XYZ file of C-alpha atoms in Angstrom:
658
model
C -52.746 -26.923 -20.807
C -56.143 -26.704 -20.164
C -57.584 -26.480 -16.978
C -61.156 -26.193 -14.715
C -62.923 -22.614 -14.334
C -62.720 -23.390 -10.331
C -59.661 -24.933 -10.189
C -58.032 -22.741 -6.932
C -61.123 -22.082 -6.183
C -62.530 -22.495 -2.479
C -66.366 -22.368 -1.401
C -67.174 -21.030 1.202
C -70.652 -22.015 3.954
C -73.203 -19.872 1.453
C -72.098 -21.969 -1.052
C -70.064 -18.772 -2.626
C -67.284 -19.024 -5.029
C -64.403 -17.442 -2.253
C -61.515 -15.779 -4.272
C -58.591 -17.540 -5.377
C -55.986 -15.140 -3.550
C -57.762 -13.915 -0.060
C -57.302 -10.060 1.257
C -55.415 -10.454 4.660
C -57.713 -8.972 7.361
C -56.977 -4.749 7.945
C -54.788 -3.825 10.461
C -54.477 -0.461 12.492
C -52.653 2.292 11.052
C -50.702 2.148 14.094
C -49.722 -1.342 14.352
C -48.584 -1.358 10.803
C -46.799 1.611 10.959
C -44.507 0.516 14.188
C -43.841 -2.844 12.547
C -42.808 -0.850 9.645
C -40.427 1.115 11.537
C -38.812 -1.630 13.582
C -38.099 -3.419 10.617
C -36.738 -0.139 8.755
C -34.470 0.913 12.325
C -34.472 -2.179 14.204
C -34.185 -5.477 11.717
C -31.421 -7.478 14.473
C -33.570 -6.132 17.689
C -30.637 -4.932 19.198
C -32.794 -4.690 23.106
C -34.061 -9.123 22.618
C -31.310 -9.872 25.472
C -33.199 -6.745 27.574
C -36.278 -7.724 27.261
C -36.158 -11.292 27.910
C -34.498 -10.781 31.566
C -36.634 -10.133 34.616
C -36.112 -7.447 37.013
C -34.964 -3.800 36.747
C -31.310 -4.824 38.088
C -30.742 -7.967 35.417
C -31.797 -5.672 32.541
C -30.011 -2.801 33.570
C -27.087 -5.083 33.657
C -27.717 -6.495 29.767
C -28.198 -2.910 29.199
C -24.519 -2.413 30.422
C -23.671 -5.405 28.547
C -25.266 -4.406 25.149
C -23.194 -0.815 25.251
C -20.200 -1.907 27.116
C -19.250 -5.478 25.709
C -16.088 -6.219 27.718
C -18.045 -6.829 30.355
C -19.583 -9.651 28.834
C -16.101 -11.299 28.213
C -14.124 -9.600 30.909
C -15.443 -11.926 34.081
C -14.293 -15.063 32.340
C -10.878 -13.604 31.114
C -7.984 -16.231 31.668
C -4.465 -16.508 31.561
C -4.109 -18.391 28.817
C -5.950 -15.743 26.588
C -3.991 -12.638 27.608
C -1.053 -14.714 27.183
C -2.275 -14.331 23.360
C -3.332 -10.577 23.776
C -0.359 -9.457 24.826
C 1.323 -11.237 22.485
C -0.549 -9.522 19.582
C -1.069 -6.514 21.430
C 2.961 -6.120 21.604
C 2.892 -6.804 17.901
C 0.537 -4.374 17.206
C 2.466 -1.899 19.049
C 5.655 -2.261 17.108
C 3.276 -1.453 13.642
C 1.082 1.059 14.764
C 4.228 3.456 16.723
C 5.874 4.340 13.028
C 2.535 4.389 11.337
C 1.105 7.038 13.732
C 4.458 9.186 13.377
C 4.035 8.280 9.080
C 0.124 9.619 9.293
C 0.473 12.575 11.329
C 3.099 13.729 9.254
C 0.980 13.012 6.363
C -2.125 15.374 7.856
C 0.803 18.029 8.416
C 0.030 17.295 11.992
C 3.198 17.317 14.739
C 4.146 13.986 14.695
C 3.713 13.051 18.171
C -0.160 13.286 17.481
C 0.422 10.061 15.878
C 1.161 8.136 19.468
C -1.211 9.929 21.172
C -4.050 8.897 18.585
C -3.192 5.108 19.286
C -3.115 5.445 23.231
C -6.739 7.073 24.639
C -8.711 5.896 21.285
C -8.318 1.990 21.482
C -9.011 1.950 25.293
C -12.798 3.451 24.861
C -12.915 1.177 21.683
C -11.729 -2.312 24.240
C -14.871 -0.856 26.243
C -17.624 -0.076 23.553
C -16.392 -2.123 20.475
C -18.055 -5.624 19.657
C -15.212 -6.922 17.348
C -11.843 -8.889 18.379
C -9.933 -8.691 15.992
C -10.389 -4.972 14.628
C -7.018 -2.945 15.597
C -7.682 0.689 16.590
C -5.606 3.580 15.352
C -5.283 6.569 12.342
C -4.955 5.691 8.657
C -3.282 7.454 5.790
C -6.302 8.065 3.942
C -8.337 10.071 6.210
C -5.035 11.572 7.370
C -4.988 12.836 3.274
C -7.756 14.091 3.192
C -7.552 15.994 6.506
C -4.549 17.342 4.996
C -6.294 18.408 1.843
C -9.563 19.553 3.178
C -8.140 21.985 5.981
C -5.095 22.876 4.085
C -6.722 24.388 1.134
C -7.645 27.002 2.775
C -5.544 27.531 6.535
C -2.085 26.670 5.703
C -0.016 24.100 7.811
C 3.039 26.093 8.107
C 1.519 29.617 8.087
C -0.731 29.800 10.962
C 0.455 25.664 12.778
C -2.252 26.872 15.838
C -5.136 26.989 14.217
C -4.980 24.123 11.663
C -3.811 21.881 14.598
C -7.421 23.521 16.440
C -9.207 22.761 13.268
C -8.108 19.447 12.925
C -9.187 18.732 16.995
C -12.392 20.139 15.813
C -13.165 17.797 13.409
C -12.489 14.311 14.737
C -15.195 15.460 16.506
C -17.402 16.523 14.208
C -16.490 13.188 12.313
C -17.481 11.308 16.187
C -20.201 12.741 16.815
C -21.678 11.927 13.501
C -20.917 9.025 13.506
C -22.112 8.416 16.843
C -25.452 9.212 15.760
C -26.121 7.395 12.749
C -25.490 4.410 15.125
C -27.590 5.537 17.623
C -29.932 6.578 15.311
C -29.621 3.559 13.355
C -28.632 5.165 10.031
C -26.052 2.388 9.728
C -27.546 1.576 6.111
C -26.536 5.177 4.660
C -22.532 3.950 4.758
C -23.580 1.191 2.608
C -24.365 3.806 -0.631
C -20.496 3.742 -0.378
C -20.936 0.710 -3.280
C -17.539 -2.502 -2.462
C -17.041 -1.406 -6.080
C -16.837 2.264 -4.629
C -14.613 1.218 -2.620
C -12.415 -0.506 -4.043
C -11.331 2.438 -6.923
C -11.434 5.408 -4.042
C -8.740 3.345 -1.790
C -6.991 2.627 -5.189
C -7.083 6.370 -6.047
C -6.092 7.501 -2.118
C -3.603 5.197 -1.836
C -1.808 6.641 -5.424
C -2.280 10.123 -4.398
C -0.531 8.957 -1.114
C 2.106 7.681 -2.741
C 2.404 10.023 -4.262
C 2.645 12.686 -1.986
C 5.107 10.453 -0.539
C 7.534 11.867 -3.308
C 8.504 15.167 -1.670
C 10.175 13.006 1.379
C 11.925 10.339 -0.995
C 13.591 12.989 -3.296
C 14.419 15.335 -0.389
C 12.170 18.419 -1.240
C 11.473 21.135 0.884
C 9.325 22.848 -0.830
C 6.283 20.419 -2.259
C 2.239 21.607 -3.689
C -0.608 20.838 -1.279
C -3.510 19.978 -4.424
C -3.236 16.052 -4.153
C -4.010 15.487 -8.596
C -1.541 13.621 -10.365
C -0.993 16.457 -12.820
C 0.130 19.055 -9.903
C 2.346 16.411 -8.274
C 4.163 15.199 -11.501
C 5.333 19.258 -11.868
C 6.327 20.172 -8.493
C 8.303 16.751 -8.750
C 9.966 17.916 -12.308
C 9.966 21.490 -11.686
C 12.616 20.568 -8.744
C 15.055 18.682 -10.483
C 18.233 20.357 -9.366
C 17.030 20.221 -5.448
C 16.247 16.267 -5.072
C 19.261 14.643 -3.191
C 20.350 11.454 -3.952
C 21.257 10.915 -0.049
C 17.252 10.453 0.496
C 16.584 8.793 -2.736
C 19.130 6.104 -1.848
C 17.779 5.900 1.987
C 14.186 5.996 0.773
C 14.770 3.339 -2.048
C 16.373 1.182 -0.095
C 13.825 0.743 3.123
C 11.148 0.792 0.559
C 12.925 -3.107 -0.469
C 12.854 -3.578 2.718
C 9.578 -3.335 3.298
C 7.642 -4.646 0.288
C 10.825 -7.993 0.601
C 9.271 -8.615 4.158
C 5.991 -8.158 3.074
C 5.955 -10.464 0.097
C 7.731 -12.944 2.912
C 5.212 -12.640 5.190
C 1.853 -13.591 2.571
C 4.173 -16.302 0.902
C 4.826 -17.582 4.707
C 1.988 -16.772 7.409
C 3.849 -18.239 10.009
C 6.106 -15.546 9.945
C 3.596 -12.249 9.184
C 6.144 -10.584 12.708
C 8.517 -10.124 9.979
C 6.305 -7.656 7.967
C 5.186 -6.242 11.125
C 7.861 -5.638 12.804
C 9.712 -3.813 9.398
C 8.328 -0.715 9.770
C 9.959 0.143 13.700
C 13.115 -1.917 12.900
C 13.266 0.607 9.309
C 12.872 3.511 12.292
C 15.740 1.873 14.449
C 17.915 1.207 11.638
C 17.666 4.785 9.817
C 17.707 6.903 13.547
C 21.313 4.794 13.903
C 22.504 4.996 9.954
C 21.555 8.739 9.981
C 22.858 9.975 14.328
C 26.192 7.578 13.076
C 26.725 9.074 9.886
C 25.603 12.923 10.328
C 23.463 12.727 7.563
C 20.949 15.173 8.748
C 23.833 17.690 7.734
C 23.917 16.250 4.667
C 19.855 17.051 3.627
C 18.698 14.487 5.298
C 15.729 15.687 7.072
C 14.749 14.438 10.754
C 11.613 14.117 12.947
C 13.904 16.143 15.637
C 12.375 16.438 18.888
C 8.880 14.351 20.443
C 7.713 15.947 23.824
C 7.790 13.246 26.719
C 4.457 12.919 28.401
C 1.003 11.466 27.812
C -2.198 13.538 25.796
C -2.932 16.770 27.280
C -6.810 17.997 26.986
C -6.947 19.772 23.639
C -11.213 20.620 24.800
C -10.943 24.243 24.827
C -9.195 24.200 22.010
C -12.625 23.082 19.080
C -13.164 25.877 17.403
C -16.564 26.779 17.257
C -17.098 29.863 15.805
C -17.042 31.073 12.001
C -15.263 31.722 9.910
C -14.080 28.136 10.450
C -16.292 25.702 11.953
C -18.660 24.848 8.756
C -14.290 23.789 7.054
C -14.098 21.431 10.108
C -18.004 20.279 9.913
C -17.134 19.100 6.582
C -13.746 17.677 6.774
C -15.532 15.844 10.520
C -18.612 14.565 7.754
C -16.189 13.043 5.004
C -13.596 12.039 7.271
C -15.751 10.188 9.474
C -17.971 8.203 6.814
C -14.776 7.207 5.014
C -13.235 6.370 8.094
C -16.938 4.568 9.955
C -17.283 2.467 6.377
C -13.275 1.525 6.511
C -13.241 0.267 10.076
C -16.899 -1.510 10.020
C -15.492 -3.480 7.101
C -12.640 -4.673 8.308
C -14.576 -5.374 11.823
C -17.406 -7.842 9.456
C -14.027 -9.195 7.637
C -11.922 -10.356 10.374
C -15.279 -11.736 11.983
C -16.131 -13.307 9.194
C -12.886 -15.574 9.598
C -13.420 -16.290 12.999
C -17.234 -16.899 13.042
C -18.295 -14.518 15.102
C -21.183 -11.088 14.317
C -20.306 -7.437 14.899
C -23.164 -5.215 15.352
C -22.983 -2.308 13.196
C -24.499 -0.198 14.743
C -22.899 -0.415 18.320
C -19.426 -0.487 15.748
C -20.954 3.152 15.566
C -21.716 4.682 18.124
C -17.896 2.283 19.716
C -15.512 4.444 16.851
C -18.334 8.051 16.932
C -16.897 7.849 21.057
C -13.654 7.125 20.752
C -13.423 9.506 18.253
C -14.873 12.669 20.407
C -13.376 11.791 23.949
C -9.794 11.714 21.537
C -10.020 14.582 20.442
C -11.185 15.999 23.931
C -7.159 15.162 24.664
C -5.087 15.957 21.696
C -5.686 13.019 19.532
C -6.782 13.151 15.512
C -9.291 11.239 13.699
C -8.761 7.382 14.326
C -10.594 4.234 12.975
C -9.394 0.528 13.131
C -7.169 0.066 9.857
C -7.015 -2.955 7.789
C -3.073 -4.125 7.755
C -3.063 -2.955 11.882
C -6.354 -5.323 12.448
C -4.840 -8.038 10.161
C -1.282 -8.145 11.898
C -3.881 -8.219 15.275
C -5.858 -11.661 13.130
C -2.503 -12.869 12.488
C -1.045 -12.289 15.848
C -3.825 -14.477 17.534
C -5.683 -11.597 19.531
C -8.942 -13.453 21.246
C -10.349 -9.969 22.576
C -10.636 -6.665 22.520
C -7.580 -6.865 25.042
C -5.203 -6.090 22.382
C -5.512 -2.164 22.208
C -5.247 -2.255 26.430
C -1.764 -4.053 25.587
C -1.073 -1.417 21.923
C -1.853 1.161 24.053
C 0.090 0.587 26.993
C 3.155 0.088 25.247
C 2.099 3.642 23.308
C 2.280 5.002 26.787
C 5.424 3.925 27.599
C 6.870 5.812 24.981
C 5.128 8.870 25.322
C 6.587 8.449 29.171
C 9.922 7.471 27.840
C 11.323 6.631 25.017
C 10.285 9.493 22.396
C 13.952 11.120 22.971
C 14.707 7.886 20.308
C 12.814 9.230 17.931
C 14.872 11.979 17.374
C 16.905 11.367 14.311
C 14.200 8.715 12.420
C 14.644 10.050 9.185
C 11.212 11.463 7.095
C 12.583 9.452 4.398
C 12.118 6.310 6.642
C 8.719 7.556 7.348
C 8.219 8.408 3.966
C 8.558 4.857 2.739
C 6.818 3.180 5.500
C 3.347 4.853 4.094
C 4.575 4.185 0.537
C 5.093 0.164 1.623
C 1.331 0.668 3.152
C -0.496 1.975 0.828
C 0.606 -0.088 -2.116
C -1.100 -2.783 -0.481
C -4.467 -0.551 -0.726
C -3.814 -0.951 -4.468
C -6.805 -4.065 -5.608
C -5.927 -4.397 -8.750
C -7.306 -8.475 -8.757
C -10.641 -6.668 -7.474
C -10.895 -4.323 -9.978
C -10.448 -7.047 -13.165
C -12.869 -9.258 -11.377
C -14.799 -6.072 -11.174
C -14.441 -5.989 -15.032
C -15.376 -9.662 -15.460
C -18.221 -9.861 -12.917
C -20.413 -6.627 -13.616
C -19.174 -3.718 -16.466
C -21.359 -0.878 -14.563
C -19.688 -2.240 -11.578
C -16.000 -1.496 -12.590
C -17.130 1.759 -13.753
C -18.220 3.300 -10.017
C -14.187 1.388 -9.768
C -12.933 3.396 -12.278
C -14.946 6.222 -11.733
C -13.691 6.781 -8.572
C -10.159 5.648 -8.722
C -10.207 8.580 -11.900
C -11.326 11.157 -9.859
C -9.242 11.071 -6.819
C -5.900 10.829 -9.481
C -6.873 13.477 -11.434
C -8.896 15.598 -8.987
C -8.997 14.876 -5.611
C -9.951 12.797 -2.466
C -13.551 14.659 -2.195
C -14.242 14.696 -6.064
C -13.285 11.211 -5.943
C -15.714 10.136 -3.286
C -18.514 12.174 -4.975
C -18.391 10.516 -8.419
C -18.481 6.999 -7.125
C -21.315 7.125 -4.242
C -23.202 9.754 -7.515
C -22.857 6.723 -9.615
C -23.451 4.405 -7.417
C -26.985 6.743 -6.398
C -27.812 6.838 -9.982
C -27.135 3.192 -10.365
C -29.826 2.356 -7.919
C -32.099 5.041 -9.284
C -31.653 3.213 -12.593
C -32.438 -0.165 -11.222
C -35.728 1.512 -9.472
C -36.733 4.101 -12.468
C -36.446 1.105 -15.299
C -36.265 -2.118 -13.790
C -36.077 -5.293 -15.211
C -39.382 -7.086 -16.905
C -39.348 -9.683 -18.719
C -41.637 -12.047 -21.113
C -42.201 -15.609 -19.044
C -42.787 -19.092 -21.291
C -43.815 -22.216 -20.453
C -41.517 -25.366 -19.895
C -42.751 -28.057 -21.988
C -45.020 -30.932 -20.003
C -44.702 -28.865 -17.090
C -46.761 -26.787 -15.522
C -43.710 -24.028 -14.483
C -43.235 -20.604 -16.811
C -39.863 -19.414 -16.837
C -37.824 -16.349 -18.764
C -37.956 -17.331 -22.567
C -34.521 -15.167 -22.608
C -32.601 -17.189 -20.661
C -34.636 -20.715 -21.545
C -34.483 -21.266 -24.663
C -37.005 -24.213 -24.503
C -40.076 -21.847 -23.320
C -43.451 -21.898 -25.281
C -45.828 -18.821 -25.417
C -49.329 -19.794 -24.886
C -51.249 -18.523 -27.956
C -53.477 -15.852 -27.123
C -51.896 -15.066 -23.792
C -48.998 -12.795 -23.100
C -47.184 -13.379 -19.421
C -45.315 -10.606 -18.417
C -43.197 -10.588 -15.319
C -42.264 -7.843 -13.277
C -38.490 -7.259 -10.917
C -38.810 -4.261 -8.996
C -42.272 -2.899 -6.301
C -44.442 -0.470 -8.628
C -43.355 3.225 -7.184
C -44.361 6.947 -8.858
C -40.642 6.763 -10.379
C -41.280 4.143 -12.630
C -44.919 3.098 -12.695
C -44.947 5.625 -16.085
C -42.249 3.498 -17.429
C -44.064 0.380 -16.615
C -47.318 1.599 -18.125
C -45.273 1.959 -21.321
C -43.174 -0.740 -20.783
C -45.942 -3.044 -21.289
C -47.911 -1.551 -24.240
C -44.976 -1.660 -26.325
C -44.938 -5.441 -25.088
C -48.023 -6.262 -26.164
C -47.635 -4.361 -29.601
C -44.584 -6.225 -30.354
C -46.251 -9.627 -29.697
C -49.186 -8.849 -31.859
C -46.655 -7.383 -34.356
C -45.375 -10.652 -34.261
C -49.037 -13.230 -33.805
C -49.834 -11.186 -36.614
C -47.301 -11.648 -39.583
C -47.336 -15.875 -38.108
C -51.048 -15.443 -38.656
C -51.748 -16.891 -35.504
C -53.739 -16.282 -32.518
C -52.843 -12.316 -31.199
C -52.698 -10.396 -27.283
C -56.116 -11.086 -25.033
C -55.113 -11.847 -21.874
C -51.813 -9.763 -20.053
C -51.231 -11.741 -17.600
C -48.607 -10.358 -14.745
C -46.347 -12.002 -12.422
C -46.692 -10.079 -9.606
C -44.214 -12.505 -7.160
C -41.111 -10.468 -7.579
C -42.634 -6.968 -6.539
C -42.420 -6.294 -2.729
C -44.570 -3.053 -2.425
C -46.830 -1.034 -4.015
C -47.545 2.959 -3.929
C -50.686 5.280 -5.317
C -48.829 5.739 -8.072
C -48.943 2.212 -8.607
C -52.313 1.375 -8.046
C -53.086 4.452 -10.416
C -50.872 2.612 -13.098
C -52.996 -0.649 -12.852
C -56.526 1.364 -13.322
C -55.060 3.052 -16.428
C -53.803 -0.220 -18.095
C -57.279 -1.763 -17.137
C -59.280 0.580 -18.990
C -57.008 0.202 -21.879
C -56.335 -2.950 -22.255
C -59.937 -2.583 -22.070
C -60.615 -0.659 -25.278
C -58.073 -2.779 -26.819
C -60.161 -6.377 -25.757
C -57.574 -6.984 -24.060
C -57.976 -8.691 -20.168
C -55.571 -8.256 -17.734
C -54.862 -11.354 -15.284
C -52.745 -10.797 -12.218
C -50.166 -13.958 -10.575
C -49.100 -14.303 -7.120
C -49.726 -10.468 -5.445
C -48.642 -10.415 -1.874
C -50.427 -9.144 1.340
C -49.493 -5.929 0.491
C -50.355 -5.308 -3.178
C -53.635 -7.098 -2.778
C -54.722 -4.360 0.279
C -53.657 -1.777 -1.925
C -55.154 -2.891 -4.967
C -58.519 -3.666 -2.724
C -58.189 -0.159 -1.168
C -58.305 1.904 -4.001
C -60.581 -0.224 -6.137
C -58.000 -1.461 -9.085
C -59.204 -4.776 -7.081
C -62.431 -4.852 -8.270
C -62.222 -3.090 -11.355
C -59.411 -6.317 -12.603
C -62.189 -9.008 -11.310
C -61.364 -10.873 -7.843
C -62.205 -13.846 -10.577
C -58.860 -12.645 -12.602
C -56.912 -12.955 -9.589
C -55.153 -16.106 -9.632
C -51.973 -17.753 -6.544
C -49.510 -18.989 -9.337
C -48.713 -17.919 -12.945
C -49.314 -21.459 -14.313
C -53.925 -21.686 -12.904
C -53.467 -17.492 -14.395
C -52.592 -19.376 -17.778
C -54.244 -21.653 -17.403
C -57.691 -20.771 -17.070
C -56.944 -18.113 -19.892
C -56.527 -20.979 -21.770
C -59.523 -22.508 -21.227
C -61.588 -19.716 -21.514
C -60.106 -19.228 -24.975
C -60.821 -22.973 -26.667
C -64.047 -22.593 -24.714
C -65.370 -19.630 -26.878
C -65.202 -18.375 -30.179
C -61.213 -16.875 -30.958
C -61.161 -13.387 -30.275
C -63.718 -13.082 -27.705
C -62.656 -12.426 -23.783
C -65.119 -14.430 -21.475
C -66.749 -12.078 -18.795
C -65.877 -13.603 -15.724
C -69.375 -14.331 -14.090
C -70.979 -15.329 -17.285
C -67.505 -17.843 -17.422
C -68.261 -18.864 -13.395
C -72.276 -19.396 -14.730
C -71.411 -21.600 -17.159
C -69.131 -23.660 -15.342
């Protein structure tokens, strides 16, 4: 264990001992600021392809390819690729049409808006999106959020025109927020919705959506506008005399059919089209059944007339005046972030399967732009739903052209086929929604969280219970609050551990993990596993003092040498602020009064700069800064054995001795 006092030092031209850990040369503030800014907002260096080009025309073309990725794959598009995209596009269109109608009803919007929203946004995404597999359309969770948030202040039945205009306005604000996050490179904000929070939130939202469909499954005409479990159950069981057995039988039959086809497709992946075609098949069978049995005269509610024709312009319907603008803004903010998180998560998942990369910020711009243009053309909020994207992936899509094919299929439906949906029973739409939502309740993921990380499980459970027993907004707030609280606790209460020497090596590891690791008499080695900030500097000072006191109590009880040196392993300390340097200054003075020398091991370049600027480095002394923990402990052990017990050698006299 012993080492030379000169170990780890070099000699400069004048014969003086150079510092073991040199201080990097100071950089101009603007250079450092620009580097940090670039690393924060442009870590992926998105414009490197543009900068590499020579000449204005080539750079302009490269910039266009960046903002419109279809310019990259369109010139090399081949007939074989088109065949794959054609099959995928028609397949997802068969799912998009019934889902679009169903989710529009869930949002308390005219069913035709579900078809409108599957026409314009996919065309925009095909030009601007970077994912090959994302299939654009409406989603149940966003639809439910729109219904619950807008419906709390404006009734969709009493004032349908205002409600519709607010839905367009909320979609516009959602698009602006989404695109702004991408343009300003603020995509990391979405990361505050952790995986655990999304699992709980999506599971709770799926449960709430399923509960809301009891209105259609039971054939009820009046139902609560609240989404919490207690209100829904009260509404259901207070109207038992109005339950319609026809709707119950029809709904349960189609729900069973949809679940069986999904189970079959999961067991036999090559028959994915069975599950994909099941919703449209249910709509066709349900419509034929109602038409031939006249079930609409026996309490089975139907869609009714759907307007023929393409999307009418709605830009003049946006509400930018009080008192409802703030309602639309709040709805757009929440639904936009949720839709963005879902779309990017789905896109990244399928990109990983096919081993290609998607740009998160570029995706935000694409999704935001399609929602802005969608709000101008009678569409409400869209993103990349998992179910539709999974069908697109399994159908063998090659490029975003499958979205174009789906859009064209929806266009044909809008122009010629909408009258065929007149007799579609609402109970079939409820069954379609329930079957889709049951797939979002991920019990295995929750069990996995419980086994791996109990705190993550609490985040998941908090989000789920907040949605189910409170509201969708409350569940979201609970999930984000617990996640942020966890981050703050990690920052404010960083982990500190005692390191010990692994026998017969110069390696130091955590003693609570490596049972063979042993302490060095008179030397306490502590490791800090986080940056040192104003939020945790006070805690770290108290924690260091407590480690020292505990070690003194342990050694005095055994009659061993007390702490003479405290070695701080700074390898995991990425940065330090002025509060952190002040803490080290105070700690140094406190330990000096107790006759204990503080020693730093493996400090990074940023740490060394800050310590030198704040004069803390001079206070501690260059001779007590080491590149590794092993060298630091070896020096301390050498000094302890070279002097009388209890004496802490002065760095300068130690140098002279050597």
